[in-house]
Short mmCIF file of C-alpha atoms in Angstrom, two decimals:
data_model
loop_
_atom_site.label_atom_id
_atom_site.label_comp_id
_atom_site.label_asym_id
_atom_site.label_seq_id
_atom_site.Cartn_x
_atom_site.Cartn_y
_atom_site.Cartn_z
CA MET A 1 160.04 134.58 171.65
CA ASN A 2 161.56 134.96 175.15
CA ASN A 3 161.64 132.40 177.91
CA MET A 4 159.03 134.18 179.99
CA SER A 5 156.22 133.79 177.35
CA LEU A 6 157.55 130.30 176.45
CA PHE A 7 157.17 128.98 179.94
CA ARG A 8 154.36 130.97 181.32
CA HIS A 9 151.03 129.04 181.36
CA ASP A 10 148.43 130.55 179.09
CA ILE A 11 144.75 129.75 178.67
CA PRO A 12 144.15 127.33 175.88
CA LYS A 13 142.41 128.50 172.76
CA PRO A 14 138.85 127.11 171.82
CA ARG A 15 138.99 123.73 170.15
CA LEU A 16 138.76 123.72 166.44
CA GLU A 17 139.05 120.03 165.59
CA PRO A 18 137.79 117.96 168.49
CA GLU A 19 137.96 114.69 166.57
CA ASP A 20 141.85 114.97 166.66
CA TYR A 21 142.13 115.01 170.53
CA LEU A 22 143.13 112.00 172.47
CA GLU A 23 139.98 111.97 174.73
CA LYS A 24 138.02 110.61 171.70
CA THR A 25 140.74 107.98 171.09
CA PHE A 26 140.67 106.98 174.72
CA SER A 27 136.95 106.76 174.59
CA ASP A 28 136.96 104.60 171.42
CA TYR A 29 139.69 102.11 172.40
CA LEU A 30 139.43 101.96 176.25
CA SER A 31 135.57 102.14 176.57
CA CYS A 32 135.57 98.52 177.89
CA HIS A 33 137.32 99.82 181.07
CA PRO A 34 135.46 103.12 181.94
CA THR A 35 136.75 102.99 185.50
CA TYR A 36 140.23 103.47 184.03
CA MET A 37 139.41 105.68 181.04
CA ILE A 38 137.95 108.43 183.14
CA PRO A 39 141.01 108.87 185.55
CA LEU A 40 143.20 108.67 182.49
CA ILE A 41 141.39 111.50 180.63
CA ARG A 42 141.29 113.58 183.81
CA ALA A 43 145.14 113.14 184.41
CA HIS A 44 145.93 113.79 180.63
CA ASN A 45 143.83 116.98 180.73
CA PHE A 46 145.34 118.27 183.84
CA ILE A 47 148.98 117.55 182.63
CA MET A 48 148.50 119.05 179.17
CA ARG A 49 145.80 121.77 179.69
CA ASP A 50 145.21 122.87 183.18
CA LEU A 51 147.22 125.31 185.26
CA GLY A 52 150.88 124.49 185.65
CA PRO A 53 154.42 125.75 185.36
CA LEU A 54 154.72 125.31 181.59
CA SER A 55 152.89 126.99 178.76
CA THR A 56 150.52 124.81 176.70
CA MET A 57 152.64 125.32 173.61
CA ALA A 58 155.75 124.17 175.49
CA ARG A 59 153.89 121.08 176.89
CA HIS A 60 152.93 119.84 173.47
CA TYR A 61 156.39 120.34 172.10
CA ILE A 62 157.77 118.28 175.02
CA ALA A 63 155.08 115.55 174.33
CA LEU A 64 156.37 115.58 170.65
CA LEU A 65 159.84 114.89 171.82
CA ALA A 66 158.70 112.21 174.03
CA ALA A 67 156.51 110.41 171.44
CA SER A 68 159.31 110.61 168.95
CA ARG A 69 161.48 108.28 171.18
CA HIS A 70 159.32 105.40 170.03
CA ARG A 71 158.45 106.74 166.53
CA CYS A 72 154.71 106.73 167.47
CA SER A 73 153.37 108.51 164.47
CA TYR A 74 149.84 108.72 165.92
CA LEU A 75 150.90 110.60 169.10
CA VAL A 76 153.45 112.59 167.20
CA SER A 77 150.75 113.84 164.66
CA ILE A 78 148.27 114.81 167.41
CA SER A 79 151.19 116.59 169.41
CA LYS A 80 152.12 118.56 166.30
CA LYS A 81 148.38 119.69 165.69
CA GLU A 82 148.06 120.68 169.25
CA PHE A 83 151.35 122.46 169.25
CA LEU A 84 150.39 124.55 166.13
CA HIS A 85 146.90 125.25 167.49
CA ASN A 86 148.37 126.75 170.59
CA GLY A 87 150.58 129.13 168.82
CA GLY A 88 153.66 127.03 168.22
CA ASP A 89 156.23 128.04 165.62
CA PRO A 90 156.11 125.79 162.47
CA ASP A 91 159.77 126.29 162.02
CA TRP A 92 160.36 124.19 165.08
CA LEU A 93 158.79 121.25 163.45
CA ARG A 94 160.55 121.73 160.08
CA ASN A 95 164.02 122.27 161.67
CA TYR A 96 164.69 121.00 165.09
CA GLU A 97 167.66 123.50 165.55
CA LYS A 98 165.10 126.30 165.41
CA ALA A 99 163.63 125.24 168.72
CA PRO A 100 164.69 126.97 171.83
CA LEU A 101 167.89 125.52 173.40
CA LYS A 102 166.08 125.31 176.74
CA LEU A 103 163.51 122.85 175.26
CA ARG A 104 166.30 120.84 173.33
CA SER A 105 168.21 120.53 176.60
CA LEU A 106 165.63 117.92 177.73
CA GLN A 107 166.59 115.36 175.10
CA THR A 108 169.27 113.67 177.27
CA VAL A 109 166.87 113.19 180.09
CA ASN A 110 164.09 112.18 177.57
CA LYS A 111 166.00 109.36 175.97
CA ILE A 112 167.49 108.03 179.25
CA LEU A 113 163.91 107.90 180.91
CA ALA A 114 162.52 106.30 177.78
CA HIS A 115 164.96 103.35 177.47
CA GLN A 116 167.45 103.11 180.30
CA PRO A 117 166.09 105.06 183.31
CA TRP A 118 168.64 103.51 185.64
CA LEU A 119 171.26 105.64 183.99
CA LEU A 120 169.79 108.98 185.26
CA LYS A 121 172.24 110.71 187.49
CA LYS A 122 172.23 113.89 189.62
CA SER A 123 174.57 115.50 186.90
CA HIS A 124 171.66 115.32 184.42
CA ILE A 125 169.34 117.17 186.68
CA GLU A 126 172.02 119.57 187.84
CA SER A 127 172.90 120.64 184.26
CA LEU A 128 169.41 121.60 183.65
CA VAL A 129 168.74 123.36 186.92
CA LYS A 130 172.10 125.03 187.65
CA GLY A 131 173.44 125.36 184.10
CA PRO A 132 172.74 127.86 181.42
CA TYR A 133 169.32 126.49 180.66
CA GLN A 134 167.87 127.72 183.93
CA TRP A 135 165.07 125.17 184.55
CA SER A 136 163.23 125.70 187.74
CA LEU A 137 162.46 122.51 189.63
CA SER A 138 158.74 123.08 189.06
CA GLU A 139 159.18 123.48 185.36
CA LEU A 140 161.42 120.32 185.24
CA THR A 141 159.06 118.29 187.26
CA HIS A 142 156.15 119.26 184.95
CA ALA A 143 158.31 118.46 181.92
CA ILE A 144 159.40 115.07 183.27
CA ILE A 145 155.80 114.21 184.08
CA ILE A 146 154.89 115.00 180.41
CA MET A 147 157.73 112.87 179.08
CA VAL A 148 157.05 109.77 181.13
CA HIS A 149 153.31 110.23 180.48
CA PHE A 150 153.74 110.08 176.74
CA HIS A 151 156.32 107.30 176.89
CA ALA A 152 153.69 105.19 178.63
CA LEU A 153 151.04 106.34 176.10
CA CYS A 154 153.32 105.00 173.45
CA SER A 155 153.05 101.55 174.89
CA LEU A 156 149.24 102.01 175.21
CA SER A 157 148.97 103.37 171.67
CA PHE A 158 150.95 100.45 170.03
CA GLY A 159 149.44 97.86 172.18
CA CYS A 160 145.75 98.95 171.43
CA LYS A 161 146.70 100.13 167.93
CA PHE A 162 145.47 103.71 168.30
CA GLY A 163 144.50 105.28 164.99
CA SER A 164 145.06 102.20 162.86
CA ASP A 165 142.85 99.29 163.55
CA LYS A 166 139.23 99.64 164.67
CA PRO A 167 138.49 98.88 168.34
CA GLU A 168 137.73 95.23 169.20
CA ASN A 169 134.16 94.26 169.16
CA PHE A 170 133.70 93.33 172.85
CA GLU A 171 130.13 92.19 172.53
CA ASN A 172 131.37 89.10 170.47
CA GLU A 173 134.34 88.13 172.62
CA ASP A 174 133.21 84.55 172.93
CA ASN A 175 132.75 83.80 169.28
CA ASP A 176 136.32 83.01 168.39
CA CYS A 177 137.33 79.30 167.96
CA GLU A 178 140.63 77.77 168.41
CA GLU A 179 142.15 74.37 168.01
CA VAL A 180 144.12 73.31 171.05
CA GLU A 181 144.97 70.27 173.23
CA ILE A 182 143.45 69.68 176.58
CA GLU A 183 143.94 67.21 179.36
CA GLU A 184 141.49 64.70 180.74
CA LEU A 185 142.09 62.77 183.92
CA VAL A 186 141.19 58.99 183.81
CA TYR A 187 141.84 56.35 186.38
CA ASP A 188 142.66 52.57 185.93
CA VAL A 189 141.44 49.75 188.18
CA LYS A 190 144.35 50.36 190.48
CA GLY A 191 143.41 54.01 190.94
CA SER A 192 146.50 55.47 189.41
CA GLN A 193 146.13 58.61 187.32
CA LYS A 194 146.56 58.81 183.55
CA ILE A 195 146.54 61.73 181.17
CA LYS A 196 144.81 61.41 177.93
CA LYS A 197 145.43 64.08 175.19
CA ILE A 198 142.49 65.15 173.25
CA VAL A 199 142.34 67.82 170.44
CA LYS A 200 139.00 69.67 170.27
CA ARG A 201 137.73 72.65 168.19
CA SER A 202 135.24 74.63 170.03
CA PRO A 203 134.68 78.38 171.12
CA ALA A 204 137.51 79.37 173.22
CA SER A 205 135.25 80.40 176.12
CA LYS A 206 133.71 76.86 176.35
CA LEU A 207 137.13 75.26 176.06
CA ILE A 208 138.41 77.29 179.00
CA ILE A 209 135.35 76.51 181.07
CA GLU A 210 136.18 72.80 180.64
CA ARG A 211 139.72 73.39 181.76
CA CYS A 212 138.59 75.45 184.70
CA ARG A 213 136.05 72.87 185.95
CA GLN A 214 138.62 70.16 185.79
CA LEU A 215 141.05 72.32 187.66
CA GLU A 216 138.35 73.13 190.23
CA LEU A 217 138.05 69.31 190.88
CA GLU A 218 141.78 69.50 191.85
CA ASN A 219 141.08 72.54 194.08
CA ALA A 220 143.41 74.59 191.74
CA THR A 221 144.52 78.15 192.50
CA LEU A 222 145.14 80.77 189.95
CA ALA A 223 148.85 79.97 189.96
CA GLU A 224 148.02 76.42 189.20
CA ILE A 225 145.77 77.39 186.31
CA MET A 226 148.51 79.42 184.72
CA THR A 227 151.17 76.61 185.36
CA THR A 228 148.83 74.05 183.73
CA ARG A 229 148.59 76.27 180.60
CA PHE A 230 152.35 76.68 180.53
CA ASN A 231 153.00 73.06 180.89
CA GLU A 232 150.68 72.19 178.00
CA ARG A 233 152.44 74.51 175.70
CA ASN A 234 155.89 73.29 176.93
CA ALA A 235 154.85 69.71 176.49
CA ARG A 236 153.77 70.31 172.98
CA TRP A 237 157.13 72.07 172.15
CA LEU A 238 159.08 69.25 173.64
CA ARG A 239 157.11 66.72 171.63
CA GLN A 240 157.74 68.82 168.43
CA GLN A 241 161.49 68.88 169.22
CA GLN A 242 161.63 65.22 169.76
CA GLN A 243 159.73 64.55 166.48
CA GLN A 244 162.01 66.86 164.55
CA GLN A 245 165.05 65.22 166.13
CA GLN A 246 163.69 61.77 165.12
CA ARG A 247 163.09 63.01 161.48
CA GLN A 248 166.60 64.44 161.22
CA THR A 249 168.14 61.23 162.53
CA LYS A 250 166.19 59.26 159.95
CA TRP A 251 167.26 61.57 157.12
CA ARG A 252 170.83 61.32 158.17
CA GLN A 253 170.72 57.47 158.15
CA GLU A 254 169.05 57.52 154.72
CA ASP A 255 171.46 60.29 153.30
CA PRO A 256 174.85 60.89 154.97
CA TYR A 257 175.04 64.17 153.06
CA GLN A 258 171.75 65.55 154.16
CA GLU A 259 173.28 66.94 157.43
CA GLN A 260 175.48 69.34 155.53
CA GLU A 261 172.53 70.72 153.58
CA GLN A 262 170.28 71.50 156.60
CA GLY A 263 170.24 75.19 157.49
CA GLN A 264 171.06 76.36 160.97
CA LYS A 265 168.20 77.63 163.05
CA GLU A 266 168.76 81.38 163.85
CA PRO A 267 168.90 82.26 167.45
CA GLU A 268 166.26 84.35 169.17
CA SER A 269 166.82 88.04 168.82
CA GLU A 270 165.14 91.31 169.67
CA PRO A 271 161.67 91.86 167.90
CA GLU A 272 162.05 93.01 164.38
CA GLN A 273 161.44 96.55 163.67
CA GLN A 274 158.29 97.24 161.78
CA PRO A 275 158.34 98.88 158.45
CA ILE A 276 157.87 102.65 158.69
CA ASP A 277 157.26 105.33 156.09
CA GLN A 278 160.68 106.86 155.20
CA GLN A 279 159.31 110.50 155.43
CA GLN A 280 157.88 109.75 158.87
CA GLN A 281 161.16 108.22 160.00
CA GLN A 282 163.08 111.22 158.98
CA GLN A 283 160.60 113.45 160.92
CA HIS A 284 160.95 111.27 164.00
CA GLN A 285 164.70 111.44 163.83
CA GLN A 286 164.75 115.12 163.67
CA GLN A 287 162.78 115.35 166.92
CA SER A 288 164.72 112.53 168.56
CA ALA A 289 168.33 113.05 169.57
CA ASP A 290 170.53 109.95 169.35
CA PRO A 291 167.87 107.84 167.62
CA THR A 292 170.17 104.58 167.98
CA PHE A 293 169.99 104.79 171.78
CA GLY A 294 167.54 102.19 173.07
CA TYR A 295 166.69 99.66 175.66
CA ILE A 296 169.24 97.04 176.96
CA ASP A 297 168.59 94.34 179.44
CA PHE A 298 169.31 95.67 182.94
CA ALA A 299 170.99 92.49 183.81
CA SER A 300 173.50 92.83 181.04
CA ARG A 301 174.57 96.38 181.99
CA ASP A 302 178.09 97.21 182.99
CA LYS A 303 177.61 96.95 186.75
CA GLN A 304 180.76 98.96 187.56
CA LYS A 305 179.63 101.95 185.60
CA SER A 306 175.73 101.63 185.95
CA SER A 307 173.33 102.09 188.84
CA PRO A 308 172.64 99.25 191.26
CA THR A 309 169.27 97.78 191.49
CA PHE A 310 166.51 100.14 192.64
CA ARG A 311 165.04 98.72 195.86
CA ILE A 312 161.48 100.00 195.94
CA GLN A 313 161.52 99.88 199.76
CA ASP A 314 164.11 102.78 199.74
CA TYR A 315 162.09 105.11 197.49
CA GLN A 316 158.30 104.52 196.97
CA TRP A 317 155.56 106.35 195.19
CA ASP A 318 153.30 106.32 198.33
CA ASP A 319 155.96 107.55 200.80
CA GLN A 320 158.19 109.75 198.89
CA GLY A 321 157.17 110.27 195.26
CA TYR A 322 153.68 111.56 195.86
CA SER A 323 154.66 114.34 198.15
CA LEU A 324 157.65 115.46 196.00
CA CYS A 325 155.37 115.72 192.90
CA ASN A 326 152.80 117.83 194.77
CA LEU A 327 155.73 120.04 196.12
CA PHE A 328 156.64 121.22 192.71
CA TYR A 329 153.51 120.56 190.71
CA SER A 330 150.46 121.18 192.89
CA ASP A 331 147.64 118.54 192.75
CA ILE A 332 149.16 116.42 189.96
CA SER A 333 149.87 113.55 192.57
CA GLN A 334 146.15 112.90 193.17
CA PHE A 335 145.70 112.42 189.43
CA LEU A 336 148.51 110.22 188.91
CA ASP A 337 147.80 108.14 192.08
CA GLU A 338 144.28 107.44 191.04
CA LYS A 339 145.47 106.27 187.68
CA PHE A 340 147.96 103.97 189.18
CA LYS A 341 145.64 102.53 191.67
CA VAL A 342 142.83 101.95 189.11
CA GLY A 343 145.17 100.35 186.55
CA TYR A 344 146.71 97.98 189.11
CA ASN A 345 143.55 97.06 191.07
CA LEU A 346 141.13 96.98 188.25
CA THR A 347 139.33 93.57 188.25
CA TYR A 348 136.13 91.91 187.31
CA TYR A 349 137.04 88.67 189.08
CA THR A 350 137.23 86.84 185.77
CA LEU A 351 139.76 84.92 183.78
CA GLY A 352 138.26 84.24 180.27
CA PRO A 353 134.90 83.04 180.95
CA LYS A 354 135.68 81.90 184.62
CA THR A 355 134.26 84.00 187.31
CA ASN A 356 135.04 84.52 190.99
CA ILE A 357 138.68 84.36 190.30
CA ASP A 358 141.16 86.44 192.56
CA THR A 359 143.37 87.86 189.80
CA SER A 360 145.68 89.82 192.22
CA PRO A 361 148.60 87.51 191.93
CA PHE A 362 148.43 87.68 188.17
CA ARG A 363 148.21 91.50 188.19
CA ARG A 364 151.00 91.77 190.78
CA ALA A 365 153.23 89.55 188.60
CA ILE A 366 152.79 91.77 185.51
CA TRP A 367 153.47 95.01 187.34
CA ASN A 368 156.52 93.69 189.25
CA TYR A 369 157.86 92.09 186.12
CA ILE A 370 157.69 95.34 184.22
CA GLN A 371 159.47 97.20 186.97
CA CYS A 372 162.03 94.30 187.26
CA ILE A 373 163.18 94.61 183.74
CA TYR A 374 163.92 98.32 184.37
CA GLY A 375 166.07 97.41 187.44
CA MET A 376 163.40 97.94 190.12
CA ARG A 377 162.93 95.26 192.72
CA HIS A 378 160.48 94.44 195.59
CA ASP A 379 162.30 92.88 198.50
CA ASP A 380 159.02 91.32 199.79
CA TYR A 381 157.97 89.68 196.59
CA ASN A 382 158.82 86.17 195.50
CA TYR A 383 159.83 86.49 191.76
CA ARG A 384 159.34 82.83 191.31
CA GLU A 385 155.56 83.76 190.93
CA VAL A 386 156.42 85.61 187.79
CA ASN A 387 157.63 82.58 186.06
CA ILE A 388 154.68 80.58 187.26
CA LEU A 389 152.02 82.98 186.29
CA LEU A 390 153.35 84.57 183.12
CA GLU A 391 154.09 82.00 180.28
CA ARG A 392 157.02 82.73 178.00
CA ASN A 393 154.96 84.15 175.13
CA LEU A 394 153.17 86.61 177.53
CA LYS A 395 156.46 87.75 179.12
CA CYS A 396 157.91 88.43 175.64
CA PHE A 397 154.76 90.38 174.69
CA ILE A 398 154.73 92.57 177.72
CA LYS A 399 158.53 93.17 177.64
CA ASN A 400 158.35 94.13 174.04
CA LEU A 401 155.44 96.29 174.74
CA ALA A 402 157.32 98.23 177.47
CA CYS A 403 160.82 98.37 175.83
CA TYR A 404 160.14 98.30 172.17
CA PRO A 405 156.60 99.27 171.57
CA GLU A 406 157.15 100.46 168.04
CA ARG A 407 158.35 96.86 167.09
CA VAL A 408 155.19 94.97 168.44
CA PRO A 409 153.47 93.27 165.48
CA LYS A 410 149.78 93.95 164.91
CA GLN A 411 148.85 90.22 165.11
CA ASP A 412 150.44 89.99 168.65
CA PHE A 413 147.13 91.21 170.23
CA ALA A 414 145.27 88.24 168.63
CA ASP A 415 147.97 85.68 169.12
CA VAL A 416 148.98 86.30 172.83
CA MET A 417 146.97 85.18 175.76
CA GLN A 418 144.75 82.73 173.97
CA GLY A 419 141.47 82.29 175.95
CA PHE A 420 141.58 85.69 177.39
CA ARG A 421 138.84 88.17 176.37
CA PRO A 422 140.00 91.22 174.32
CA SER A 423 139.07 93.53 177.23
CA GLU A 424 141.31 91.45 179.46
CA LYS A 425 144.15 91.74 176.96
CA ILE A 426 143.63 95.56 177.03
CA HIS A 427 143.77 95.37 180.82
CA VAL A 428 147.15 93.76 180.71
CA ILE A 429 148.34 96.52 178.15
CA ILE A 430 147.07 99.13 180.69
CA MET A 431 149.04 97.63 183.44
CA VAL A 432 152.14 97.64 181.28
CA SER A 433 151.82 101.28 180.51
CA GLU A 434 151.03 102.29 184.16
CA ALA A 435 153.85 100.31 185.59
CA ARG A 436 156.33 101.69 183.03
CA LEU A 437 155.16 105.24 183.89
CA GLN A 438 155.59 104.78 187.63
CA THR A 439 158.98 103.14 187.15
CA GLU A 440 160.24 106.11 185.08
CA LEU A 441 158.78 108.62 187.31
CA LEU A 442 160.27 107.12 190.43
CA TYR A 443 163.81 107.10 188.99
CA ALA A 444 163.44 110.73 188.12
CA LEU A 445 161.91 111.80 191.41
CA ARG A 446 164.59 109.92 193.36
CA THR A 447 167.29 111.78 191.47
CA ILE A 448 165.62 115.11 191.97
CA THR A 449 165.58 114.28 195.70
CA GLU A 450 169.35 113.61 195.62
CA VAL A 451 169.93 117.04 193.97
CA MET A 452 167.87 118.77 196.65
CA LYS A 453 169.83 116.96 199.41
CA THR A 454 173.18 118.18 197.79
CA SER A 455 171.86 121.69 197.50
CA SER A 456 170.54 122.04 201.07
#
């Protein structure tokens, strides 16, 4: 098969198995947010099926390469079916070396964008455009958009558990109960404030209403609400540590040899990799060049060899990225822009059962935190708000979802963000996915811009 037929857009064949396509998955798992689900489906269909520089078959093979970076079996399976349905060669799936070298040449850019986008250099783009592979900038822009789109879908898929668990029952969001500590304010005869700790077991929504009413009396802002939650958990952790130290001190006093028998607590580490079927793992590795390459903390990179911090004021989606995308892939920018804006601005002015809450600081903290862990900073943003609004467990969850989505345990959806509705948790997952997509895309577009400046 020559390159002309491989990369010329063709008209998609009639669908044979509609139940396998992602639109149904989006409808099943994201129906609680129809204002986001509709732009997502529109953008996905335009990227994968509408007119564009790449053929439908090539698009689904590139999607397969992208989904394999995070070993997302659900997206890999769908991409394989779509690839074969659109005339793809089964030998490419059985033996990675059988695929055209031009498609395989994307693997370096694919792995960098998926895990460490700050490492993308002009030389990576130039080797594809000016080297023996002969990618046009239009083809390459389309391929990059497919890759970052499916990297983001991996976070969405693992966060919402596409294809495994049934969607949450959003009609019964207030029926869960939890046992927690809350604070009550009391005053003595001198008027000084005291805090009394009480443990209650009641529906989570009712408990949060009690907290919110009390914070309303103190004229609390959203930041104060989140800070109070963090302080409650931090205080419990400190008490547990103090109690543990007291018990250990008592044991040592009673038995001087007890200290030697106590095991050392293991330090915190990256999330453990979830078990995966051995056959599936081998298939993912075949489609994923350098499977050991993964995310590292941007702050711990080699600063002499790595890129400096990406200042968002120097290269923004609205000012530079939007127009460059449209230059090489007509009309795609409006679909991406709509998805970015809806994912970021989506709000029902609620926080758990509390209504009339301005959640914009909370949403901005999540978006900017995701971009920050990929080396992208906003000069006009006070990053202290991230630590105020995002408690430690939530920060760990959204970082793992962005950087290691294949390692996020299934129970994390239920354990994290106690007191939030399932639909609100899914909104957080949506923001993680969209912030990650925009970050990867901006790194790629900025590098393409640098290549164009050098060539002119």
